[in-house]
């Protein structure tokens, strides 16, 4: 795993959230597609199954909860950009009154954690 990759960032953010008492749900079910060949029939069955179960292209990387609230978190490196589908998902969350945040590093997740903990007091 590359030290500055989005995968490394996600790993470290998940650790920080769990150590701070958050429930953390990884929503990146399509990451498993890398284990299927491009013409593997199971690949299409996997995609179809998860779409039927509610997978939405562009959905946030993590759903996290603490203190009676949940947030959808999209994780990006400092230079990473949201795809059009991710921006659509963010707009859908806003339309439904759901909290969505783009997190761009450990410092931002630490600020998020501190804000959630301060709001509880």
mmCIF file of N, CA and C in Angstrom:
data_model
loop_
_atom_site.group_PDB
_atom_site.id
_atom_site.type_symbol
_atom_site.label_atom_id
_atom_site.label_comp_id
_atom_site.label_asym_id
_atom_site.label_seq_id
_atom_site.Cartn_x
_atom_site.Cartn_y
_atom_site.Cartn_z
ATOM 1 N N UNK A 1 0.853 -1.176 0.000
ATOM 2 C CA UNK A 1 0.000 0.000 0.000
ATOM 3 C C UNK A 1 0.894 1.232 0.000
ATOM 4 N N UNK A 2 0.672 2.125 -0.960
ATOM 5 C CA UNK A 2 1.469 3.342 -1.049
ATOM 6 C C UNK A 2 1.093 4.289 0.085
ATOM 7 N N UNK A 3 2.106 4.900 0.696
ATOM 8 C CA UNK A 3 1.892 5.747 1.874
ATOM 9 C C UNK A 3 0.929 6.905 1.616
ATOM 10 N N UNK A 4 0.937 7.483 0.435
ATOM 11 C CA UNK A 4 0.088 8.641 0.149
ATOM 12 C C UNK A 4 -1.156 8.292 -0.663
ATOM 13 N N UNK A 5 -1.470 7.011 -0.778
ATOM 14 C CA UNK A 5 -2.621 6.600 -1.585
ATOM 15 C C UNK A 5 -3.924 6.835 -0.828
ATOM 16 N N UNK A 6 -5.019 6.856 -1.583
ATOM 17 C CA UNK A 6 -6.335 6.993 -0.959
ATOM 18 C C UNK A 6 -6.626 5.775 -0.080
ATOM 19 N N UNK A 7 -6.125 4.612 -0.485
ATOM 20 C CA UNK A 7 -6.319 3.397 0.313
ATOM 21 C C UNK A 7 -5.628 3.527 1.674
ATOM 22 N N UNK A 8 -4.384 4.021 1.691
ATOM 23 C CA UNK A 8 -3.657 4.210 2.947
ATOM 24 C C UNK A 8 -4.364 5.244 3.820
ATOM 25 N N UNK A 9 -4.842 6.304 3.190
ATOM 26 C CA UNK A 9 -5.586 7.333 3.918
ATOM 27 C C UNK A 9 -6.819 6.715 4.572
ATOM 28 N N UNK A 10 -7.568 5.924 3.810
ATOM 29 C CA UNK A 10 -8.776 5.302 4.356
ATOM 30 C C UNK A 10 -8.432 4.386 5.526
ATOM 31 N N UNK A 11 -7.398 3.601 5.392
ATOM 32 C CA UNK A 11 -6.994 2.693 6.471
ATOM 33 C C UNK A 11 -6.715 3.476 7.750
ATOM 34 N N UNK A 12 -5.951 4.550 7.639
ATOM 35 C CA UNK A 12 -5.593 5.346 8.816
ATOM 36 C C UNK A 12 -6.797 6.088 9.396
ATOM 37 N N UNK A 13 -7.682 6.546 8.541
ATOM 38 C CA UNK A 13 -8.885 7.226 9.011
ATOM 39 C C UNK A 13 -9.804 6.254 9.736
ATOM 40 N N UNK A 14 -9.970 5.057 9.201
ATOM 41 C CA UNK A 14 -10.809 4.055 9.865
ATOM 42 C C UNK A 14 -10.239 3.735 11.246
ATOM 43 N N UNK A 15 -8.940 3.584 11.335
ATOM 44 C CA UNK A 15 -8.306 3.332 12.652
ATOM 45 C C UNK A 15 -8.602 4.457 13.633
ATOM 46 N N UNK A 16 -8.422 5.706 13.182
ATOM 47 C CA UNK A 16 -8.651 6.870 14.062
ATOM 48 C C UNK A 16 -10.107 6.928 14.514
ATOM 49 N N UNK A 17 -11.038 6.679 13.591
ATOM 50 C CA UNK A 17 -12.455 6.709 13.946
ATOM 51 C C UNK A 17 -12.803 5.615 14.957
ATOM 52 N N UNK A 18 -12.334 4.404 14.713
ATOM 53 C CA UNK A 18 -12.635 3.301 15.633
ATOM 54 C C UNK A 18 -12.027 3.543 17.011
ATOM 55 N N UNK A 19 -10.813 4.061 17.042
ATOM 56 C CA UNK A 19 -10.172 4.348 18.328
ATOM 57 C C UNK A 19 -10.898 5.458 19.084
ATOM 58 N N UNK A 20 -11.694 6.255 18.360
ATOM 59 C CA UNK A 20 -12.453 7.345 18.979
ATOM 60 C C UNK A 20 -13.902 6.959 19.261
ATOM 61 N N UNK A 21 -14.216 5.674 19.112
ATOM 62 C CA UNK A 21 -15.531 5.188 19.488
ATOM 63 C C UNK A 21 -16.615 5.277 18.431
ATOM 64 N N UNK A 22 -16.262 5.490 17.182
ATOM 65 C CA UNK A 22 -17.242 5.548 16.101
ATOM 66 C C UNK A 22 -17.574 4.149 15.598
ATOM 67 N N UNK A 23 -18.794 3.972 15.133
ATOM 68 C CA UNK A 23 -19.155 2.831 14.305
ATOM 69 C C UNK A 23 -18.697 3.208 12.902
ATOM 70 N N UNK A 24 -18.017 2.298 12.217
ATOM 71 C CA UNK A 24 -17.506 2.584 10.876
ATOM 72 C C UNK A 24 -17.981 1.489 9.925
ATOM 73 N N UNK A 25 -18.686 1.902 8.867
ATOM 74 C CA UNK A 25 -19.163 0.972 7.849
ATOM 75 C C UNK A 25 -18.498 1.322 6.532
ATOM 76 N N UNK A 26 -17.759 0.383 5.980
ATOM 77 C CA UNK A 26 -17.095 0.559 4.688
ATOM 78 C C UNK A 26 -18.105 0.235 3.598
ATOM 79 N N UNK A 27 -18.328 1.159 2.685
ATOM 80 C CA UNK A 27 -19.325 0.946 1.639
ATOM 81 C C UNK A 27 -18.706 0.612 0.293
ATOM 82 N N UNK A 28 -17.395 0.417 0.246
ATOM 83 C CA UNK A 28 -16.702 0.210 -1.034
ATOM 84 C C UNK A 28 -16.798 -1.243 -1.483
ATOM 85 N N UNK A 29 -18.017 -1.720 -1.714
ATOM 86 C CA UNK A 29 -18.211 -3.119 -2.098
ATOM 87 C C UNK A 29 -17.670 -3.413 -3.493
ATOM 88 N N UNK A 30 -17.576 -2.409 -4.335
ATOM 89 C CA UNK A 30 -17.115 -2.646 -5.702
ATOM 90 C C UNK A 30 -15.595 -2.809 -5.776
ATOM 91 N N UNK A 31 -14.895 -2.530 -4.691
ATOM 92 C CA UNK A 31 -13.451 -2.758 -4.665
ATOM 93 C C UNK A 31 -13.124 -4.232 -4.901
ATOM 94 N N UNK A 32 -14.039 -5.112 -4.543
ATOM 95 C CA UNK A 32 -13.820 -6.552 -4.709
ATOM 96 C C UNK A 32 -13.776 -6.969 -6.175
ATOM 97 N N UNK A 33 -14.206 -6.099 -7.077
ATOM 98 C CA UNK A 33 -14.187 -6.450 -8.502
ATOM 99 C C UNK A 33 -12.784 -6.740 -9.007
ATOM 100 N N UNK A 34 -11.769 -6.235 -8.319
ATOM 101 C CA UNK A 34 -10.398 -6.482 -8.751
ATOM 102 C C UNK A 34 -10.038 -7.968 -8.659
ATOM 103 N N UNK A 35 -10.836 -8.745 -7.947
ATOM 104 C CA UNK A 35 -10.570 -10.172 -7.810
ATOM 105 C C UNK A 35 -11.240 -11.003 -8.908
ATOM 106 N N UNK A 36 -12.041 -10.362 -9.755
ATOM 107 C CA UNK A 36 -12.713 -11.042 -10.850
ATOM 108 C C UNK A 36 -12.052 -10.644 -12.166
ATOM 109 N N UNK A 37 -11.923 -11.566 -13.078
ATOM 110 C CA UNK A 37 -11.466 -11.220 -14.421
ATOM 111 C C UNK A 37 -12.533 -10.397 -15.129
ATOM 112 N N UNK A 38 -12.130 -9.653 -16.144
ATOM 113 C CA UNK A 38 -13.078 -8.757 -16.830
ATOM 114 C C UNK A 38 -14.243 -9.509 -17.472
ATOM 115 N N UNK A 39 -14.025 -10.733 -17.914
ATOM 116 C CA UNK A 39 -15.092 -11.507 -18.560
ATOM 117 C C UNK A 39 -15.636 -12.615 -17.670
ATOM 118 N N UNK A 40 -15.385 -12.533 -16.399
ATOM 119 C CA UNK A 40 -15.840 -13.537 -15.447
ATOM 120 C C UNK A 40 -17.338 -13.336 -15.190
ATOM 121 N N UNK A 41 -18.125 -14.373 -15.399
ATOM 122 C CA UNK A 41 -19.575 -14.282 -15.197
ATOM 123 C C UNK A 41 -19.912 -13.909 -13.758
ATOM 124 N N UNK A 42 -19.092 -14.338 -12.815
ATOM 125 C CA UNK A 42 -19.333 -13.999 -11.408
ATOM 126 C C UNK A 42 -19.216 -12.496 -11.167
ATOM 127 N N UNK A 43 -18.394 -11.813 -11.958
ATOM 128 C CA UNK A 43 -18.240 -10.357 -11.839
ATOM 129 C C UNK A 43 -19.595 -9.678 -12.059
ATOM 130 N N UNK A 44 -20.295 -10.084 -13.096
ATOM 131 C CA UNK A 44 -21.576 -9.468 -13.426
ATOM 132 C C UNK A 44 -22.652 -9.840 -12.403
ATOM 133 N N UNK A 45 -22.587 -11.062 -11.896
ATOM 134 C CA UNK A 45 -23.525 -11.474 -10.847
ATOM 135 C C UNK A 45 -23.274 -10.654 -9.576
ATOM 136 N N UNK A 46 -22.016 -10.418 -9.252
ATOM 137 C CA UNK A 46 -21.640 -9.631 -8.072
ATOM 138 C C UNK A 46 -22.175 -8.201 -8.198
ATOM 139 N N UNK A 47 -21.940 -7.582 -9.360
ATOM 140 C CA UNK A 47 -22.408 -6.215 -9.599
ATOM 141 C C UNK A 47 -23.929 -6.156 -9.494
ATOM 142 N N UNK A 48 -24.600 -7.071 -10.149
ATOM 143 C CA UNK A 48 -26.054 -7.101 -10.144
ATOM 144 C C UNK A 48 -26.603 -7.270 -8.727
ATOM 145 N N UNK A 49 -25.992 -8.166 -7.971
ATOM 146 C CA UNK A 49 -26.431 -8.398 -6.592
ATOM 147 C C UNK A 49 -26.325 -7.123 -5.768
ATOM 148 N N UNK A 50 -25.188 -6.450 -5.832
ATOM 149 C CA UNK A 50 -24.981 -5.264 -4.990
ATOM 150 C C UNK A 50 -25.819 -4.075 -5.448
ATOM 151 N N UNK A 51 -26.057 -3.961 -6.734
ATOM 152 C CA UNK A 51 -26.975 -2.905 -7.205
ATOM 153 C C UNK A 51 -28.379 -3.173 -6.676
ATOM 154 N N UNK A 52 -28.772 -4.440 -6.677
ATOM 155 C CA UNK A 52 -30.079 -4.807 -6.141
ATOM 156 C C UNK A 52 -30.194 -4.565 -4.644
ATOM 157 N N UNK A 53 -29.064 -4.594 -3.955
ATOM 158 C CA UNK A 53 -29.043 -4.378 -2.510
ATOM 159 C C UNK A 53 -28.861 -2.904 -2.145
ATOM 160 N N UNK A 54 -28.832 -2.018 -3.156
ATOM 161 C CA UNK A 54 -28.803 -0.589 -2.867
ATOM 162 C C UNK A 54 -27.521 0.138 -3.204
ATOM 163 N N UNK A 55 -26.515 -0.559 -3.737
ATOM 164 C CA UNK A 55 -25.281 0.135 -4.111
ATOM 165 C C UNK A 55 -25.615 1.237 -5.112
ATOM 166 N N UNK A 56 -25.067 2.407 -4.879
ATOM 167 C CA UNK A 56 -25.263 3.555 -5.754
ATOM 168 C C UNK A 56 -23.906 4.039 -6.213
ATOM 169 N N UNK A 57 -23.711 4.132 -7.510
ATOM 170 C CA UNK A 57 -22.434 4.618 -8.027
ATOM 171 C C UNK A 57 -22.188 6.015 -7.462
ATOM 172 N N UNK A 58 -21.004 6.222 -6.909
ATOM 173 C CA UNK A 58 -20.663 7.521 -6.329
ATOM 174 C C UNK A 58 -20.927 7.614 -4.836
ATOM 175 N N UNK A 59 -21.462 6.545 -4.242
ATOM 176 C CA UNK A 59 -21.754 6.615 -2.809
ATOM 177 C C UNK A 59 -20.484 6.842 -2.009
ATOM 178 N N UNK A 60 -20.639 7.412 -0.826
ATOM 179 C CA UNK A 60 -19.508 7.754 0.033
ATOM 180 C C UNK A 60 -18.718 6.510 0.423
ATOM 181 N N UNK A 61 -17.431 6.699 0.727
ATOM 182 C CA UNK A 61 -16.557 5.591 1.108
ATOM 183 C C UNK A 61 -16.951 4.962 2.436
ATOM 184 N N UNK A 62 -17.355 5.803 3.390
ATOM 185 C CA UNK A 62 -17.662 5.319 4.735
ATOM 186 C C UNK A 62 -18.963 5.923 5.233
ATOM 187 N N UNK A 63 -19.671 5.152 6.032
ATOM 188 C CA UNK A 63 -20.771 5.667 6.839
ATOM 189 C C UNK A 63 -20.293 5.501 8.280
ATOM 190 N N UNK A 64 -20.285 6.597 9.032
ATOM 191 C CA UNK A 64 -19.789 6.539 10.408
ATOM 192 C C UNK A 64 -20.849 7.091 11.347
ATOM 193 N N UNK A 65 -20.869 6.560 12.563
ATOM 194 C CA UNK A 65 -21.864 7.006 13.524
ATOM 195 C C UNK A 65 -21.309 7.112 14.928
ATOM 196 N N UNK A 66 -21.849 8.090 15.648
ATOM 197 C CA UNK A 66 -21.509 8.280 17.058
ATOM 198 C C UNK A 66 -22.488 9.291 17.648
ATOM 199 N N UNK A 67 -22.805 9.137 18.912
ATOM 200 C CA UNK A 67 -23.650 10.090 19.637
ATOM 201 C C UNK A 67 -25.013 10.293 18.967
ATOM 202 N N UNK A 68 -25.570 9.233 18.400
ATOM 203 C CA UNK A 68 -26.903 9.315 17.824
ATOM 204 C C UNK A 68 -26.966 9.932 16.435
ATOM 205 N N UNK A 69 -25.831 10.114 15.766
ATOM 206 C CA UNK A 69 -25.806 10.700 14.424
ATOM 207 C C UNK A 69 -24.966 9.835 13.493
ATOM 208 N N UNK A 70 -25.255 9.945 12.203
ATOM 209 C CA UNK A 70 -24.463 9.278 11.171
ATOM 210 C C UNK A 70 -23.999 10.303 10.150
ATOM 211 N N UNK A 71 -22.861 10.036 9.538
ATOM 212 C CA UNK A 71 -22.289 10.872 8.492
ATOM 213 C C UNK A 71 -21.821 9.990 7.345
ATOM 214 N N UNK A 72 -21.977 10.484 6.137
ATOM 215 C CA UNK A 72 -21.384 9.861 4.956
ATOM 216 C C UNK A 72 -20.065 10.587 4.721
ATOM 217 N N UNK A 73 -18.970 9.842 4.692
ATOM 218 C CA UNK A 73 -17.651 10.443 4.500
ATOM 219 C C UNK A 73 -17.048 9.983 3.179
ATOM 220 N N UNK A 74 -16.668 10.929 2.358
ATOM 221 C CA UNK A 74 -15.929 10.655 1.122
ATOM 222 C C UNK A 74 -14.479 11.004 1.396
ATOM 223 N N UNK A 75 -13.589 10.054 1.184
ATOM 224 C CA UNK A 75 -12.171 10.248 1.487
ATOM 225 C C UNK A 75 -11.406 10.541 0.211
ATOM 226 N N UNK A 76 -10.635 11.602 0.258
ATOM 227 C CA UNK A 76 -9.824 12.015 -0.887
ATOM 228 C C UNK A 76 -8.433 12.405 -0.399
ATOM 229 N N UNK A 77 -7.461 12.190 -1.252
ATOM 230 C CA UNK A 77 -6.127 12.716 -0.966
ATOM 231 C C UNK A 77 -6.183 14.227 -1.145
ATOM 232 N N UNK A 78 -5.099 14.907 -0.838
ATOM 233 C CA UNK A 78 -5.065 16.369 -0.944
ATOM 234 C C UNK A 78 -5.379 16.836 -2.362
ATOM 235 N N UNK A 79 -5.024 16.035 -3.360
ATOM 236 C CA UNK A 79 -5.242 16.436 -4.758
ATOM 237 C C UNK A 79 -6.404 15.690 -5.418
ATOM 238 N N UNK A 80 -7.021 14.763 -4.693
ATOM 239 C CA UNK A 80 -8.111 13.974 -5.265
ATOM 240 C C UNK A 80 -9.349 14.818 -5.513
ATOM 241 N N UNK A 81 -10.110 14.446 -6.525
ATOM 242 C CA UNK A 81 -11.338 15.163 -6.879
ATOM 243 C C UNK A 81 -12.521 14.214 -6.877
ATOM 244 N N UNK A 82 -13.670 14.749 -6.528
ATOM 245 C CA UNK A 82 -14.889 13.968 -6.593
ATOM 246 C C UNK A 82 -15.289 13.760 -8.045
ATOM 247 N N UNK A 83 -15.782 12.566 -8.325
ATOM 248 C CA UNK A 83 -16.324 12.285 -9.649
ATOM 249 C C UNK A 83 -17.702 12.948 -9.755
ATOM 250 N N UNK A 84 -18.217 13.079 -10.976
ATOM 251 C CA UNK A 84 -19.580 13.612 -11.111
ATOM 252 C C UNK A 84 -20.599 12.797 -10.308
ATOM 253 N N UNK A 85 -20.444 11.473 -10.277
ATOM 254 C CA UNK A 85 -21.365 10.619 -9.516
ATOM 255 C C UNK A 85 -21.252 10.890 -8.016
ATOM 256 N N UNK A 86 -20.042 11.139 -7.537
ATOM 257 C CA UNK A 86 -19.863 11.455 -6.114
ATOM 258 C C UNK A 86 -20.497 12.792 -5.761
ATOM 259 N N UNK A 87 -20.398 13.772 -6.657
ATOM 260 C CA UNK A 87 -21.056 15.064 -6.421
ATOM 261 C C UNK A 87 -22.580 14.901 -6.438
ATOM 262 N N UNK A 88 -23.086 14.026 -7.308
ATOM 263 C CA UNK A 88 -24.523 13.743 -7.334
ATOM 264 C C UNK A 88 -24.976 13.091 -6.026
ATOM 265 N N UNK A 89 -24.178 12.157 -5.518
ATOM 266 C CA UNK A 89 -24.516 11.512 -4.258
ATOM 267 C C UNK A 89 -24.512 12.527 -3.123
ATOM 268 N N UNK A 90 -23.524 13.420 -3.114
ATOM 269 C CA UNK A 90 -23.466 14.474 -2.095
ATOM 270 C C UNK A 90 -24.726 15.346 -2.159
ATOM 271 N N UNK A 91 -25.147 15.714 -3.364
ATOM 272 C CA UNK A 91 -26.357 16.526 -3.533
ATOM 273 C C UNK A 91 -27.595 15.761 -3.054
ATOM 274 N N UNK A 92 -27.640 14.456 -3.332
ATOM 275 C CA UNK A 92 -28.762 13.635 -2.878
ATOM 276 C C UNK A 92 -28.809 13.610 -1.349
ATOM 277 N N UNK A 93 -27.656 13.502 -0.706
ATOM 278 C CA UNK A 93 -27.612 13.535 0.764
ATOM 279 C C UNK A 93 -28.138 14.868 1.282
ATOM 280 N N UNK A 94 -27.676 15.965 0.682
ATOM 281 C CA UNK A 94 -28.109 17.300 1.107
ATOM 282 C C UNK A 94 -29.624 17.444 0.949
ATOM 283 N N UNK A 95 -30.148 16.947 -0.170
ATOM 284 C CA UNK A 95 -31.588 17.014 -0.434
ATOM 285 C C UNK A 95 -32.390 16.270 0.623
ATOM 286 N N UNK A 96 -31.818 15.189 1.154
ATOM 287 C CA UNK A 96 -32.506 14.375 2.160
ATOM 288 C C UNK A 96 -32.189 14.813 3.587
ATOM 289 N N UNK A 97 -31.358 15.868 3.728
ATOM 290 C CA UNK A 97 -31.008 16.360 5.060
ATOM 291 C C UNK A 97 -29.981 15.499 5.772
ATOM 292 N N UNK A 98 -29.171 14.770 5.008
ATOM 293 C CA UNK A 98 -28.155 13.882 5.581
ATOM 294 C C UNK A 98 -26.792 14.564 5.568
ATOM 295 N N UNK A 99 -25.995 14.283 6.582
ATOM 296 C CA UNK A 99 -24.660 14.878 6.695
ATOM 297 C C UNK A 99 -23.668 14.140 5.808
ATOM 298 N N UNK A 100 -22.958 14.890 4.986
ATOM 299 C CA UNK A 100 -21.959 14.359 4.055
ATOM 300 C C UNK A 100 -20.734 15.251 4.160
ATOM 301 N N UNK A 101 -19.572 14.630 4.254
ATOM 302 C CA UNK A 101 -18.339 15.408 4.338
ATOM 303 C C UNK A 101 -17.270 14.783 3.458
ATOM 304 N N UNK A 102 -16.477 15.639 2.833
ATOM 305 C CA UNK A 102 -15.279 15.196 2.129
ATOM 306 C C UNK A 102 -14.128 15.403 3.103
ATOM 307 N N UNK A 103 -13.379 14.339 3.343
ATOM 308 C CA UNK A 103 -12.241 14.374 4.274
ATOM 309 C C UNK A 103 -10.971 14.193 3.464
ATOM 310 N N UNK A 104 -10.022 15.113 3.649
ATOM 311 C CA UNK A 104 -8.794 15.106 2.856
ATOM 312 C C UNK A 104 -7.535 14.874 3.686
ATOM 313 N N UNK A 105 -7.625 14.062 4.678
ATOM 314 C CA UNK A 105 -6.412 13.729 5.410
ATOM 315 C C UNK A 105 -6.656 13.523 6.892
ATOM 316 N N UNK A 106 -5.601 13.099 7.550
ATOM 317 C CA UNK A 106 -5.677 12.795 8.981
ATOM 318 C C UNK A 106 -6.034 14.041 9.785
ATOM 319 N N UNK A 107 -5.471 15.181 9.430
ATOM 320 C CA UNK A 107 -5.770 16.410 10.175
ATOM 321 C C UNK A 107 -7.264 16.729 10.109
ATOM 322 N N UNK A 108 -7.862 16.570 8.935
ATOM 323 C CA UNK A 108 -9.301 16.844 8.804
ATOM 324 C C UNK A 108 -10.144 15.849 9.589
ATOM 325 N N UNK A 109 -9.734 14.576 9.628
ATOM 326 C CA UNK A 109 -10.531 13.611 10.391
ATOM 327 C C UNK A 109 -10.386 13.880 11.879
ATOM 328 N N UNK A 110 -9.210 14.312 12.307
ATOM 329 C CA UNK A 110 -9.031 14.665 13.719
ATOM 330 C C UNK A 110 -9.917 15.843 14.097
ATOM 331 N N UNK A 111 -10.036 16.833 13.205
ATOM 332 C CA UNK A 111 -10.921 17.977 13.460
ATOM 333 C C UNK A 111 -12.380 17.526 13.501
ATOM 334 N N UNK A 112 -12.752 16.624 12.586
ATOM 335 C CA UNK A 112 -14.106 16.081 12.566
ATOM 336 C C UNK A 112 -14.412 15.362 13.872
ATOM 337 N N UNK A 113 -13.498 14.492 14.300
ATOM 338 C CA UNK A 113 -13.679 13.735 15.548
ATOM 339 C C UNK A 113 -13.824 14.697 16.723
ATOM 340 N N UNK A 114 -12.966 15.698 16.776
ATOM 341 C CA UNK A 114 -13.025 16.669 17.878
ATOM 342 C C UNK A 114 -14.358 17.418 17.870
ATOM 343 N N UNK A 115 -14.830 17.793 16.688
ATOM 344 C CA UNK A 115 -16.109 18.495 16.587
ATOM 345 C C UNK A 115 -17.273 17.638 17.057
ATOM 346 N N UNK A 116 -17.266 16.360 16.704
ATOM 347 C CA UNK A 116 -18.318 15.445 17.158
ATOM 348 C C UNK A 116 -18.254 15.286 18.666
ATOM 349 N N UNK A 117 -17.052 15.123 19.204
ATOM 350 C CA UNK A 117 -16.907 14.967 20.657
ATOM 351 C C UNK A 117 -17.303 16.240 21.400
ATOM 352 N N UNK A 118 -16.960 17.405 20.871
ATOM 353 C CA UNK A 118 -17.319 18.673 21.507
ATOM 354 C C UNK A 118 -18.823 18.895 21.474
ATOM 355 N N UNK A 119 -19.489 18.478 20.412
ATOM 356 C CA UNK A 119 -20.931 18.652 20.283
ATOM 357 C C UNK A 119 -21.682 17.826 21.331
ATOM 358 N N UNK A 120 -21.097 16.737 21.784
ATOM 359 C CA UNK A 120 -21.714 15.862 22.783
ATOM 360 C C UNK A 120 -21.723 16.514 24.164
ATOM 361 N N UNK A 121 -20.747 17.384 24.423
ATOM 362 C CA UNK A 121 -20.586 17.977 25.773
ATOM 363 C C UNK A 121 -21.664 18.964 26.106
#
